[in-house]
XYZ file of C-alpha atoms in Angstrom:
501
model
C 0.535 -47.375 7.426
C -2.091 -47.835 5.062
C -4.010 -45.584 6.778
C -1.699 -42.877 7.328
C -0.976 -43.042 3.539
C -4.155 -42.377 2.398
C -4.369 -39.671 5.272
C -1.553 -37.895 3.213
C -2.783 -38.656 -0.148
C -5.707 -36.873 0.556
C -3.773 -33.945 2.244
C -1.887 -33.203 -1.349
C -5.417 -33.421 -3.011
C -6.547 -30.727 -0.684
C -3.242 -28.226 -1.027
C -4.327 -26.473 -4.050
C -7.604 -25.570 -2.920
C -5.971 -24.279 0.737
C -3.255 -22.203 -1.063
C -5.757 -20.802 -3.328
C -7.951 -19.891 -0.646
C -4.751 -18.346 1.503
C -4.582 -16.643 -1.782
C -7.801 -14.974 -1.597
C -7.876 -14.244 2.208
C -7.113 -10.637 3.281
C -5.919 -8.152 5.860
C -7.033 -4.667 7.241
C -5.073 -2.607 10.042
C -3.673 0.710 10.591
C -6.677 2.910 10.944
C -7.513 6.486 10.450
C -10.534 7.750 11.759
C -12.135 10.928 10.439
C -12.551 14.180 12.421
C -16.519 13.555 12.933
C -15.627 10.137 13.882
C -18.382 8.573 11.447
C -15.837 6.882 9.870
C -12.726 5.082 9.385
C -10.078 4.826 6.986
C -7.357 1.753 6.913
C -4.960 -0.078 4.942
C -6.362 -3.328 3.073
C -5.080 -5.933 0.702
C -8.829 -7.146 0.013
C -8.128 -5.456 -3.397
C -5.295 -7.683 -3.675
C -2.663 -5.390 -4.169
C -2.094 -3.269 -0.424
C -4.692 -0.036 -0.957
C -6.755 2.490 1.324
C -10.318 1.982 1.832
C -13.290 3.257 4.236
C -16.019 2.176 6.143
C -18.639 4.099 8.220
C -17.951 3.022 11.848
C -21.736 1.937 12.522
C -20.952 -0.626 9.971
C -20.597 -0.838 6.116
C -19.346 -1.861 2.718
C -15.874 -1.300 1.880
C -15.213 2.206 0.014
C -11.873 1.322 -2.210
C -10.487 4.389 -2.059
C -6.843 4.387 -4.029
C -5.889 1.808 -6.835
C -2.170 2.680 -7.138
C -0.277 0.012 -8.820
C 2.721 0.059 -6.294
C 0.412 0.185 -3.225
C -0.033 2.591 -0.404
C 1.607 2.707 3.008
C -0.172 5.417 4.801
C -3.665 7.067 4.740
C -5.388 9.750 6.847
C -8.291 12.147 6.991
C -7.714 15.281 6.409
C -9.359 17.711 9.200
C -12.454 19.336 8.855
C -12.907 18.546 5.247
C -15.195 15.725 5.045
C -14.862 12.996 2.614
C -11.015 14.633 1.786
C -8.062 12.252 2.705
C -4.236 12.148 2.039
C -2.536 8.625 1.313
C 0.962 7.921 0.812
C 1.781 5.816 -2.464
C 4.572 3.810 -3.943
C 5.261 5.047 -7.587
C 8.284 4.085 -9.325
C 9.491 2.790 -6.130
C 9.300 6.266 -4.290
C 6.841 7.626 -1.553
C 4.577 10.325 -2.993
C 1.884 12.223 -0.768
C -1.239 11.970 -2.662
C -4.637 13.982 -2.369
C -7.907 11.384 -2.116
C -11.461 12.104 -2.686
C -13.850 9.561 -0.465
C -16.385 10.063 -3.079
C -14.356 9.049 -6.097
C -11.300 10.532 -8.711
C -8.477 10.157 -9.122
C -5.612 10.708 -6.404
C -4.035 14.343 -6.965
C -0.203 14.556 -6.367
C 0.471 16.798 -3.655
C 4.139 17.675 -4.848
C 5.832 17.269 -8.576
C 9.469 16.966 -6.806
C 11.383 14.312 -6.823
C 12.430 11.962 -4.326
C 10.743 10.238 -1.282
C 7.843 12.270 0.269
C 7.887 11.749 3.938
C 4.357 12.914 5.608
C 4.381 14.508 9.105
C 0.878 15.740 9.847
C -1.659 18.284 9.644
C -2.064 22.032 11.381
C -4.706 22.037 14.096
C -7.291 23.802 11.794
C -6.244 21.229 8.876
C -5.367 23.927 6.808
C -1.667 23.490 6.198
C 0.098 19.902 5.720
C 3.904 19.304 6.914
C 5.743 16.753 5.038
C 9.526 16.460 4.279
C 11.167 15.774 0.848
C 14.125 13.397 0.888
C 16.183 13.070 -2.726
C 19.457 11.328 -2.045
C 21.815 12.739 1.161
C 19.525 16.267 0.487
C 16.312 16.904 2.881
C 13.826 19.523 2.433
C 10.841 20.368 5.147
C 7.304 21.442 2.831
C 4.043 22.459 3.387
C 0.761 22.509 1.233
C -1.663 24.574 1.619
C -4.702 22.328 1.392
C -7.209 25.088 0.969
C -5.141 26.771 -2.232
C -3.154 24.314 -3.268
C 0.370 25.636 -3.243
C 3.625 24.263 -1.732
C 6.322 26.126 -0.283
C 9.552 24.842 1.041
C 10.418 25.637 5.126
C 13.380 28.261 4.536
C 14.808 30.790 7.233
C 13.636 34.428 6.653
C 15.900 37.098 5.555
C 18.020 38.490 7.573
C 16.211 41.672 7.709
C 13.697 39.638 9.631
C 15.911 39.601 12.769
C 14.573 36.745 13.570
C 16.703 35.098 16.611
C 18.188 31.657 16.588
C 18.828 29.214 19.652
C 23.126 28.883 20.292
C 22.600 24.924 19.899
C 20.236 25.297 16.942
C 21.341 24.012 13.142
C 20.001 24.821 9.663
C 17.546 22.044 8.938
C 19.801 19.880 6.403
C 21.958 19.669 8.862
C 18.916 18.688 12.121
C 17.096 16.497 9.873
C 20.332 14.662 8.282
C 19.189 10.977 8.680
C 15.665 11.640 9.046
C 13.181 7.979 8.772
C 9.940 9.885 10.315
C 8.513 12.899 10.569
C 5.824 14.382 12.832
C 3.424 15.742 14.230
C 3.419 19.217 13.977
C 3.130 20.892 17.173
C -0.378 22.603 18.665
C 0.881 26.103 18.371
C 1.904 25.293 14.808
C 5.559 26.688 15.245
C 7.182 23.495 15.470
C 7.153 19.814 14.650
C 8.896 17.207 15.573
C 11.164 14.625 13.777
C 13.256 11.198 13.906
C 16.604 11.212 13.037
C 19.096 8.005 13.173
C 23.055 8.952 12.930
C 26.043 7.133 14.516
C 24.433 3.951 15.377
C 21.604 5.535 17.186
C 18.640 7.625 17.052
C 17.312 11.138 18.393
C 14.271 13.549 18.066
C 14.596 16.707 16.721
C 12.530 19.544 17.200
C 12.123 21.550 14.389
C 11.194 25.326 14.365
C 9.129 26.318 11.166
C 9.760 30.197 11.615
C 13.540 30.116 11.747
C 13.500 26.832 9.487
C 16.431 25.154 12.276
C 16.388 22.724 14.678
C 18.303 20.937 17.637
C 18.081 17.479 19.223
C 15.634 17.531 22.022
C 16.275 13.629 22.957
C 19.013 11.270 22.225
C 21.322 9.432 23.538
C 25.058 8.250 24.146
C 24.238 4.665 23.451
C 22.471 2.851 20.915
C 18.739 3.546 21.549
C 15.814 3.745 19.423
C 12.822 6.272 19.740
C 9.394 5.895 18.139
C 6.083 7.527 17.831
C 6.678 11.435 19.544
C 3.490 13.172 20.371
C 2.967 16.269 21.794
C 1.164 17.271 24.786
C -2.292 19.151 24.042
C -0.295 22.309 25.455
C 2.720 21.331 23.529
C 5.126 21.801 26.559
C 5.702 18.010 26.657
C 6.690 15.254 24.241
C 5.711 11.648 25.022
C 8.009 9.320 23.412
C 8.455 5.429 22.820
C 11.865 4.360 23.824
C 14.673 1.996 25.207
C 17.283 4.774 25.985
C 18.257 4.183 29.450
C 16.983 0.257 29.827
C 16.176 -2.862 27.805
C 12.820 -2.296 26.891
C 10.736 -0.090 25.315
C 8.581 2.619 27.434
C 7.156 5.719 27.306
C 8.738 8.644 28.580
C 8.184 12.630 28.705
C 10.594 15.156 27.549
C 9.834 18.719 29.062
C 10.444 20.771 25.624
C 11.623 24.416 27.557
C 14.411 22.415 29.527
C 14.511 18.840 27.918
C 14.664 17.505 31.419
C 13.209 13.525 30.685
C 10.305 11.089 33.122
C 9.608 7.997 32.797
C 6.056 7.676 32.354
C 5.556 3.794 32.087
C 7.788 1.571 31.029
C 6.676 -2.082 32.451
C 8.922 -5.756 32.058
C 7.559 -6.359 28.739
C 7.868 -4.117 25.778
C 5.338 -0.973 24.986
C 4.113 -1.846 21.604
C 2.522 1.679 21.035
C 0.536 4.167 23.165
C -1.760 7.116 22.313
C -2.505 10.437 23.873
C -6.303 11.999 24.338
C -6.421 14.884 22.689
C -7.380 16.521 26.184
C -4.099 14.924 27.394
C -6.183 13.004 30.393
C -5.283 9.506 29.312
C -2.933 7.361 28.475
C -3.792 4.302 26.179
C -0.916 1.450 26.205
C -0.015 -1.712 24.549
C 2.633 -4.067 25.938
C 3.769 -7.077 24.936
C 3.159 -10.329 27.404
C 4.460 -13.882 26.089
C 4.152 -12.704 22.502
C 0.608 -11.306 22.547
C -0.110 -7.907 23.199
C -2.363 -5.965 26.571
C -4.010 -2.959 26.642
C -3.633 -0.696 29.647
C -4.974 3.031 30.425
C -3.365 5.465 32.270
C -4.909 8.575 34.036
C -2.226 11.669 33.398
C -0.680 13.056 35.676
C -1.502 10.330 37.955
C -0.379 7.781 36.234
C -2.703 5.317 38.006
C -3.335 1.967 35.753
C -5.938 0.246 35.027
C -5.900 -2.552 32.345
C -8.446 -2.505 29.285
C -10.418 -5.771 27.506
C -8.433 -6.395 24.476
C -9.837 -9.062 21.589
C -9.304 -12.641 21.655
C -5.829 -13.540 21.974
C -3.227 -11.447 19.368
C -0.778 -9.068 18.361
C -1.270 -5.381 17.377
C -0.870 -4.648 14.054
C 1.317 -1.921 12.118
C -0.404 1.377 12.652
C -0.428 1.514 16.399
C -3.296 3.035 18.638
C -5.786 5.814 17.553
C -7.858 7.621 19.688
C -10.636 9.156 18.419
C -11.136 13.302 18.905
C -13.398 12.958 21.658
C -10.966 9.959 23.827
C -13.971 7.980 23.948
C -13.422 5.215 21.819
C -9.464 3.687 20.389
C -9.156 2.225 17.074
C -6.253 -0.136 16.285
C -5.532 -3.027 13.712
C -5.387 -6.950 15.650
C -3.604 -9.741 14.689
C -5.706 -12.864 15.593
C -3.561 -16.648 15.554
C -6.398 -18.590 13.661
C -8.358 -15.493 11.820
C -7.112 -12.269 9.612
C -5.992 -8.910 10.791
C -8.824 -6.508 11.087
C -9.641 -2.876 12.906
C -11.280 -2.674 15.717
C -12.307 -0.564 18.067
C -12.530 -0.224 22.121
C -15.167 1.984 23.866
C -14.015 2.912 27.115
C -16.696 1.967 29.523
C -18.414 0.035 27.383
C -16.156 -3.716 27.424
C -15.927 -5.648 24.562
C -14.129 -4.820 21.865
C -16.077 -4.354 18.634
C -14.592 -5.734 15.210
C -15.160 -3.137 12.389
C -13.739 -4.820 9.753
C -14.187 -8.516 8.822
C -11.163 -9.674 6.030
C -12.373 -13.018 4.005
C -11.013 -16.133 4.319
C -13.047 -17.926 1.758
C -12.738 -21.708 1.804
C -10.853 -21.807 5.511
C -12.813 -22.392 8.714
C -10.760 -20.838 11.937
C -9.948 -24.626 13.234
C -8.702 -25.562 9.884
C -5.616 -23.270 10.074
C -2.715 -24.448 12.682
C -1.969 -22.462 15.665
C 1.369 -22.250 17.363
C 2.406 -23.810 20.865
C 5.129 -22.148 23.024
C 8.292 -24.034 22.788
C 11.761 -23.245 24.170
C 15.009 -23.217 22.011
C 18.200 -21.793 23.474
C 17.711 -19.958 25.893
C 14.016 -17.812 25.164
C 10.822 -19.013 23.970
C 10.110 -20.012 20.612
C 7.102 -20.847 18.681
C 6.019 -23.994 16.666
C 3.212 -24.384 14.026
C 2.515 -28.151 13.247
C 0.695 -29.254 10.253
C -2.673 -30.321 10.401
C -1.384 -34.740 9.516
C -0.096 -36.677 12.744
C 3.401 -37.219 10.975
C 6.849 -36.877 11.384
C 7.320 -33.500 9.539
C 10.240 -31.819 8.230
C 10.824 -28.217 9.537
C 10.802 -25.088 8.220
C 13.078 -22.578 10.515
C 11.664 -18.800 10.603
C 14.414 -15.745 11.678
C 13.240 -12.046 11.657
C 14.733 -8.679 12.736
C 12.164 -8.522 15.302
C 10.299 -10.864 17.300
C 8.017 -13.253 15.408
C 4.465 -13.075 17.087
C 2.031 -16.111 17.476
C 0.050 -14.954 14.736
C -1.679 -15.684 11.682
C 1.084 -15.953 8.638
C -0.034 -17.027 5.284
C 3.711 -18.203 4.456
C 3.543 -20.337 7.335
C -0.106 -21.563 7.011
C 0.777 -22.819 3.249
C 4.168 -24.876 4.511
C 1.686 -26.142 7.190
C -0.493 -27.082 4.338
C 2.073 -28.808 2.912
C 2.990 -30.796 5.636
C 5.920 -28.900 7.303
C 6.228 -27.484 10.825
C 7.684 -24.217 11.258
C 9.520 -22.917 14.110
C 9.985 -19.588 14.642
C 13.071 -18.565 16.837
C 14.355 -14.651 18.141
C 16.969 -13.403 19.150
C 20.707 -13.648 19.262
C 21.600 -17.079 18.495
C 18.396 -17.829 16.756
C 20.029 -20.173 13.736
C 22.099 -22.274 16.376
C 19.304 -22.861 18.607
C 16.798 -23.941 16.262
C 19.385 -26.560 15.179
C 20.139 -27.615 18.152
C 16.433 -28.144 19.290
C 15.677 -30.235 15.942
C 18.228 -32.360 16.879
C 16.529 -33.090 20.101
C 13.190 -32.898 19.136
C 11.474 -36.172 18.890
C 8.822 -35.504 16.959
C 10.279 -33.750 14.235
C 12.108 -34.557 10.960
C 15.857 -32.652 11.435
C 16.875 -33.553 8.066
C 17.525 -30.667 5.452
C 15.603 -28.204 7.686
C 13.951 -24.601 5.414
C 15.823 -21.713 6.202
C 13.204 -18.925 6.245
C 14.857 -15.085 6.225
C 12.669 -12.857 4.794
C 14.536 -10.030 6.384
C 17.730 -11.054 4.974
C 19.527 -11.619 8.070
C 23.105 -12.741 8.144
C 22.701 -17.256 7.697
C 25.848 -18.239 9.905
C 26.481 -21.465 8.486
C 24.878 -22.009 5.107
C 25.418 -25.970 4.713
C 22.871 -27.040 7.395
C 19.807 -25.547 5.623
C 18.191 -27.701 2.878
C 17.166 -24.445 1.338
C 17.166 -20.878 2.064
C 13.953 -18.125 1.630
C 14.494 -14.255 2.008
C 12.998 -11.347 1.039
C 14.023 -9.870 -2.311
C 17.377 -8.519 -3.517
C 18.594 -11.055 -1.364
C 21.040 -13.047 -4.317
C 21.852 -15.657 -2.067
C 18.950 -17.369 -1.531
C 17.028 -20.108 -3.261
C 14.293 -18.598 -3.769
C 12.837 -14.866 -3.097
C 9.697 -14.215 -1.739
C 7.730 -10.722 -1.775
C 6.257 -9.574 1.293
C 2.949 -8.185 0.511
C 1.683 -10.564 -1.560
C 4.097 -13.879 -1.881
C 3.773 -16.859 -3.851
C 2.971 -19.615 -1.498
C 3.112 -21.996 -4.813
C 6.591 -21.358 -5.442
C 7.288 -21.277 -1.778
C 5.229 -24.824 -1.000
C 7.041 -26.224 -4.294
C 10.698 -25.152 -3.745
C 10.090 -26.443 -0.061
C 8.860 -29.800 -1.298
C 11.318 -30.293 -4.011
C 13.515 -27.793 -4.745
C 15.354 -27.024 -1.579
C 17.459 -30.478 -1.646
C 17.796 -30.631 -5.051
């Protein structure tokens, strides 16, 4: 007892140190490579706050590239104009398309009007940028001339014009009513395409520029969702992430001329995110396989699969799959269980993948932080982090709107500092069944279990938590935590002593 005292003891001299060094570690993903392919753009918090920065592919320093006090969400290249890049930024709470100069400046505002600015890609030639404008229920489809620097709004041409309109076509407040994405434009230029989410369910719209209307070229009668549309290089054919039709989500083609619909390849386990060559060859896949994520490539039309080397065990990150102009190399961000999220890229042909960025985690060797073991609660897997001490621990209890991943969390490394497990549990159910399997588990401390909810999800039965954590605006919690950056003090203290107080 003795020893195990002093074991603890020592633990609680050690916790400010590990929180300030979870403090100081970082995270890159979500890349953008530039048109030459000599280098690559990303998301970061090594700046602390969530910013853009770049780094030549062949290796080097960090380029900050934005310093926007609300953070940015979204970066790219802009084509053919080296060194020129357009980020998305959080001002005042609102999405704003900004122009970025690698070599320095400040970020230009593409677009003085109000409301959230929703990108959707570049023309072919890189000349022209598509982005929508969304200002309460009203939506209005943009583009900017990157070359002269004007905006104009999509609107439909007189009706001198005689332009003709498809029967099943509307005007585009009405098509792009409920719009969340938007994107890409199509090769031709005429088009582009766009996700919508009304009644419960989602669809893509096609939207043509000339006659500034639309219609839905995929939906469907039940609850579905559909991600990440890209066109075919000949723009005849729309690849599309969804689960319309079956539990998971896959990848299927929607002819544009008839809107006849393939499935392409949709495996048991979730597609995480796939990419199209730009010569429309191959297929690059990621699918999810007891919570970590495989890489597969497919030949098209074939469809033939063969699987691709992936990094050490992980998840991908937000930002999905890039191929590079050429289809030679993919860039992605990874999410590692013992080590930050980086970029990296894959070489096809070449094997190993190769890590381009390397976050710090100053003060932390890899076998210092906890990694999770597969447990079951209910009736689907579940996954438990264990603090570092060979005690009886008291349990924090993690719910999410989608699947938690066995992955490195710096919320869940501090309570594991502290000397709670956490148990992560999907699904339906999730609250119940995490109860239930504290109350049977015999190494674990069931008494005035954390409640951890950062996405606010409905708590069933608010009595058996000790405490509860969400995200914020969530009033009935204990405490509120933000997401970027939160305050694994207040969290490790409220756990500790403020939860059953």
């Amino acid at each position: 007892m003795l020893a195990l005292a002093l074991l603890l003891a020592a633990a609680d001299e050690d916790l400010p140190a590990r929180l300030r060094h979870l403090e100081s570690a970082a995270a890159a993903w979500a890349p953008a490579p530039s048109s030459d392919g000599t280098r690559i753009a990303f998301l970061t918090t090594l700046f602390k706050t969530r910013q853009a920065a770049s780094v030549a592919v062949d290796g080097s320093y960090p380029t900050q590239l934005t310093d926007e006090p609300g953070g940015v969400v979204e970066i790219r290249y802009v084509p053919f104009e080296p060194g020129q890049l357009v980020a998305v930024g959080l001002r005042d709470g609102r999405r704003r398309i900004l122009r970025v100069d690698e070599e320095g400046g400040g970020p230009t505002p593409v677009d003085p009007a109000a409301g959230d600015q929703i990108l959707g890609g570049f023309s072919r030639d890189g000349k022209k940028l598509f982005y929508a404008v969304l200002n309460g229920a009203a939506v209005s489809l943009r583009s900017f001339a990157m070359d002269v620097k004007t905006t104009s709004e999509i609107v439909p041409p007189p009706p001198a014009a005689g332009t003709q309109t498809a029967s099943d076509s509307l005007p585009l407040a009405d098509a792009l009513s409920g719009l969340f994405a938007l994107g890409p434009p199509s090769p031709d230029g005429r088009s582009i395409l766009a996700l919508v989410r009304r009644s419960g369910s989602e669809a893509v719209v096609l939207a043509d520029l000339a006659s500034a209307r639309g219609n839905v070229l995929i939906s469907s009668e039940k609850p579905a969702r559909f991600r990440q549309p890209r066109f075919s290089p000949d723009g005849r054919t729309v690849y599309v992430l969804t689960d319309a039709g079956r539990s998971t989500m896959g990848v299927d083609a929607v002819t544009v001329q008839d809107r006849s619909r393939k499935t392409v390849h949709a495996p048991a386990g979730n597609v995480e995110a796939f990419a199209v060559t730009d010569d429309g060859h191959r297929l690059a896949v990621a699918v999810e396989s007891n919570g970590q994520d495989v890489f597969s490539l497919l030949d098209i039309p074939s469809l033939r699969v063969q699987p691709l080397a992936v990094p050490p065990s992980g998840a991908l990150a937000d930002g999905g799959l890039i191929w590079d102009r050429t289809g030679e190399r993919l860039f992605f961000g990874w999410r590692l269980s013992d080590d930050m999220t980086d970029v990296w890229q894959l070489r096809t042909g070449r094997g190993t993948p190769l890590r381009l960025t390397r976050s710090p985690r100053p003060g932390l060797r890899r076998d210092e932080i906890p990694r999770p073991s597969l447990v079951h609660a209910g009736d689907g897997p579940a996954w438990l982090w264990r603090p570092p001490q060979g005690t009886k621990p008291r349990v924090a209890v993690l719910i999410a709107a989608v699947p938690t991943r066995p992955v490195f969390d710096e919320r869940i490394a501090a309570l594991n500092f502290a000397g709670l497990a956490v148990l992560a549990v999907n699904g339906q159910g999730a609250q119940k069944a995490a109860l239930a399997y504290l109350r049977s588990a015999q190494d674990l401390d069931p008494r005035d279990p954390l409640l951890l909810d950062p996405d606010g999800l409905e708590v069933e039965d608010p009595s058996r938590w000790g405490g509860i954590v969400t995200g914020p605006g969530h009033r009935r919690s204990g405490l509120e935590l933000d997401p970027d950056r939160p305050d694994l003090r207040a969290l490790v203290r409220y756990a500790r002593h403020g939860a059953t107080n």
